[in-house]
Amino acid sequence: FNRMFDLYPNQRAEGEIRFNGRNILDPSQDVNLLRAKVGMVFQKPTPFPMTIFENIAFGVRLYESLSGDAMQERVEWALRKAALWEEVKDKLGQSGLSLSGGQQQRLCIARMVAVKPEVLLLDEPTSALDPISTAKVEELVNELKDEYTIAIVTHNMQQAARISDYTAYMYLGELIEFGRTDEIFIKPKKKATEDYITGRFG
């Protein structure tokens, strides 16, 4: 969705990104509505400099007017979805920045699902985490994918094999191959994909 290329001379882009039948690059697209429907988590955890509770409630308030009790319920629901509730339920008033790296990333996931989006985008969500935290996030993704469409960018082939149903192999911005994950890893159709998976390239 990066539109920075518009700022550079002689740059242009063609094509469409369609969501619910609508091109999201259309100038008439309601960006605020799109942000409510598409959640994003980045490589490095990005909790807001506010309490754990407010990290979750902040986005919800932008799109909904909930009573105090309803907001409490939404925050707990989101933290449970992110498998974080039991770890933070007694310190909701503490800063989100006080959590460990893995907890911060799950807090960001909770903040994302709290607004009830339809699609979750995760950009290398575990690249800055230790193996234990990585395993927790992967377990969480496996649980969430039953309810959401999730797209994950990763350079970790083992991770892609573990948690994805479908895999797309891209190189220099070009889609080389797309298919079921088991087929891509066991019997890829393109030689470039096979070379990358087997380590002959990349």
Coordinates of C-alpha atoms in Angstrom, one line a residue:
F1 CA 0.0 0.0 0.0
N2 CA 3.1 2.2 0.0
R3 CA 2.4 5.3 -2.1
M4 CA 5.8 6.9 -1.6
F5 CA 6.6 6.3 -5.3
D6 CA 4.1 9.1 -6.1
L7 CA 6.7 11.5 -4.7
Y8 CA 9.4 10.6 -7.1
P9 CA 9.5 11.9 -10.7
N10 CA 9.0 9.5 -13.6
Q11 CA 7.6 6.8 -11.3
R12 CA 4.3 5.0 -12.0
A13 CA 2.5 1.9 -11.0
E14 CA -0.2 -0.1 -12.8
G15 CA -2.7 -2.7 -11.7
E16 CA -5.2 -3.1 -8.9
I17 CA -5.4 -4.4 -5.3
R18 CA -8.9 -5.6 -4.9
F19 CA -10.6 -6.1 -1.5
N20 CA -14.2 -7.0 -1.3
G21 CA -14.5 -6.3 -5.0
R22 CA -13.2 -2.8 -4.8
N23 CA -9.8 -1.5 -5.9
I24 CA -8.2 -0.1 -2.8
L25 CA -5.9 2.2 -4.9
D26 CA -8.9 4.0 -6.2
P27 CA -8.7 7.7 -5.1
S28 CA -12.3 7.5 -3.8
Q29 CA -11.4 4.7 -1.4
D30 CA -12.2 5.5 2.2
V31 CA -8.8 5.0 3.8
N32 CA -10.2 5.0 7.3
L33 CA -12.7 2.3 6.5
L34 CA -10.0 0.3 4.9
R35 CA -7.7 0.6 7.9
A36 CA -10.5 -0.8 10.1
K37 CA -10.9 -3.8 7.8
V38 CA -7.2 -4.6 7.3
G39 CA -5.0 -5.1 10.3
M40 CA -1.2 -4.8 10.2
V41 CA 1.7 -6.0 12.4
F42 CA 5.3 -5.1 11.6
Q43 CA 8.7 -6.7 12.1
K44 CA 9.5 -4.8 15.2
P45 CA 6.9 -4.7 18.0
T46 CA 5.3 -1.2 18.0
P47 CA 3.2 -0.8 21.2
F48 CA 2.0 2.7 21.8
P49 CA 3.6 4.6 24.7
M50 CA 0.5 4.1 26.9
T51 CA -1.0 1.5 29.1
I52 CA -1.7 -2.1 28.0
F53 CA -5.4 -1.4 28.3
E54 CA -5.2 1.8 26.2
N55 CA -3.1 0.1 23.6
I56 CA -6.1 -2.1 22.8
A57 CA -8.9 0.5 23.4
F58 CA -7.3 3.2 21.3
G59 CA -8.1 1.8 17.9
V60 CA -11.5 0.6 19.0
R61 CA -12.5 4.2 20.0
L62 CA -11.7 5.4 16.5
Y63 CA -14.5 3.2 15.0
E64 CA -16.9 2.4 17.8
S65 CA -18.6 4.1 20.7
L66 CA -18.6 1.4 23.5
S67 CA -19.7 1.7 27.1
G68 CA -17.1 1.2 29.8
D69 CA -18.2 -2.3 30.4
A70 CA -18.3 -3.1 26.7
M71 CA -14.8 -1.7 26.3
Q72 CA -13.5 -3.8 29.2
E73 CA -15.0 -6.9 27.5
R74 CA -13.5 -6.0 24.1
V75 CA -10.0 -5.5 25.6
E76 CA -10.2 -8.8 27.4
W77 CA -11.5 -10.6 24.3
A78 CA -8.7 -9.2 22.2
L79 CA -6.0 -10.1 24.7
R80 CA -7.4 -13.6 25.0
K81 CA -7.4 -13.9 21.2
A82 CA -3.7 -13.0 21.3
A83 CA -3.0 -15.5 24.1
L84 CA -1.9 -12.7 26.4
W85 CA -4.7 -12.2 28.9
E86 CA -3.4 -14.5 31.6
E87 CA 0.0 -12.8 31.5
V88 CA -1.2 -9.2 31.7
K89 CA -4.7 -9.3 33.3
D90 CA -3.3 -8.0 36.6
K91 CA -1.3 -5.2 35.1
L92 CA -3.5 -3.6 32.4
G93 CA -2.6 -0.2 33.9
Q94 CA 1.1 -0.7 33.2
S95 CA 2.9 0.6 30.1
G96 CA 2.8 -1.7 27.0
L97 CA 6.5 -0.8 26.7
S98 CA 7.2 -2.7 29.9
L99 CA 6.4 -6.1 28.3
S100 CA 9.0 -8.4 26.8
G101 CA 9.5 -8.4 23.0
G102 CA 7.3 -11.4 22.4
Q103 CA 4.6 -10.0 24.7
Q104 CA 4.8 -6.7 22.9
Q105 CA 4.3 -8.4 19.5
R106 CA 1.3 -10.3 20.9
L107 CA 0.0 -7.0 22.3
C108 CA 0.2 -5.5 18.8
I109 CA -1.7 -8.5 17.5
A110 CA -4.4 -8.0 20.1
R111 CA -4.6 -4.3 19.2
M112 CA -5.1 -5.4 15.6
V113 CA -7.9 -7.9 16.2
A114 CA -9.6 -5.6 18.7
V115 CA -11.1 -3.5 15.8
K116 CA -12.4 -6.8 14.2
P117 CA -10.7 -6.5 10.8
E118 CA -11.3 -9.0 8.0
V119 CA -7.7 -9.4 6.8
L120 CA -4.5 -9.5 8.9
L121 CA -1.2 -8.6 7.3
L122 CA 2.0 -9.6 9.2
D123 CA 5.3 -8.4 7.9
E124 CA 8.1 -10.7 9.3
P125 CA 6.3 -10.7 12.7
T126 CA 8.9 -12.9 14.4
S127 CA 12.1 -11.7 12.9
A128 CA 13.0 -9.7 16.0
L129 CA 11.9 -12.4 18.5
D130 CA 13.6 -15.3 20.3
P131 CA 12.7 -18.9 19.4
I132 CA 10.3 -19.3 22.4
S133 CA 8.4 -16.0 21.5
T134 CA 8.5 -17.0 17.8
A135 CA 6.8 -20.3 18.7
K136 CA 4.1 -18.5 20.6
V137 CA 3.3 -16.2 17.8
E138 CA 3.2 -19.0 15.3
E139 CA 0.8 -21.0 17.5
L140 CA -1.3 -17.8 17.7
V141 CA -1.3 -17.5 13.9
N142 CA -2.4 -21.1 13.5
E143 CA -5.4 -20.4 15.8
L144 CA -6.3 -17.1 14.2
K145 CA -6.3 -18.4 10.6
D146 CA -9.5 -20.2 11.2
E147 CA -11.3 -16.9 11.7
Y148 CA -9.3 -14.4 9.5
T149 CA -7.6 -14.2 6.1
I150 CA -3.9 -13.8 7.1
A151 CA -1.0 -12.8 4.8
I152 CA 2.5 -13.2 6.2
V153 CA 5.7 -12.0 4.7
T154 CA 8.7 -14.1 5.8
H155 CA 12.1 -15.1 4.6
N156 CA 12.1 -18.1 6.9
M157 CA 11.1 -21.0 4.7
Q158 CA 10.7 -23.3 7.7
Q159 CA 8.2 -20.9 9.2
A160 CA 6.3 -20.7 5.9
A161 CA 6.1 -24.5 5.8
R162 CA 4.9 -24.7 9.4
I163 CA 2.1 -22.2 9.4
S164 CA 0.8 -21.4 5.9
D165 CA -1.8 -23.1 3.8
Y166 CA -0.7 -21.4 0.6
T167 CA 2.7 -20.0 -0.3
A168 CA 3.7 -17.4 -2.9
Y169 CA 7.4 -17.2 -3.8
M170 CA 8.4 -13.7 -5.0
Y171 CA 11.7 -12.4 -6.3
L172 CA 12.5 -8.8 -7.1
G173 CA 8.8 -7.9 -6.9
E174 CA 7.7 -10.6 -9.3
L175 CA 5.4 -13.5 -8.4
I176 CA 7.3 -16.6 -9.4
E177 CA 4.9 -19.2 -8.1
F178 CA 1.8 -19.6 -6.0
G179 CA 0.2 -22.7 -4.7
R180 CA -0.6 -25.0 -1.8
T181 CA 2.3 -24.9 0.7
D182 CA 2.8 -28.7 0.6
E183 CA 3.0 -28.6 -3.2
I184 CA 5.3 -25.6 -3.3
F185 CA 7.8 -27.2 -0.9
I186 CA 7.6 -30.8 -2.1
K187 CA 7.0 -30.5 -5.9
P188 CA 7.3 -26.9 -7.1
K189 CA 6.4 -26.3 -10.7
K190 CA 9.0 -23.6 -11.4
K191 CA 12.8 -24.3 -11.4
A192 CA 13.5 -20.9 -9.8
T193 CA 11.3 -22.0 -6.8
E194 CA 13.0 -25.3 -6.6
D195 CA 16.4 -23.7 -6.7
Y196 CA 15.5 -21.3 -3.8
I197 CA 13.9 -24.1 -1.6
T198 CA 16.9 -26.4 -2.1
G199 CA 19.4 -23.7 -1.4
R200 CA 20.9 -23.6 -4.8
F201 CA 19.9 -19.9 -5.0
G202 CA 19.1 -17.3 -2.4

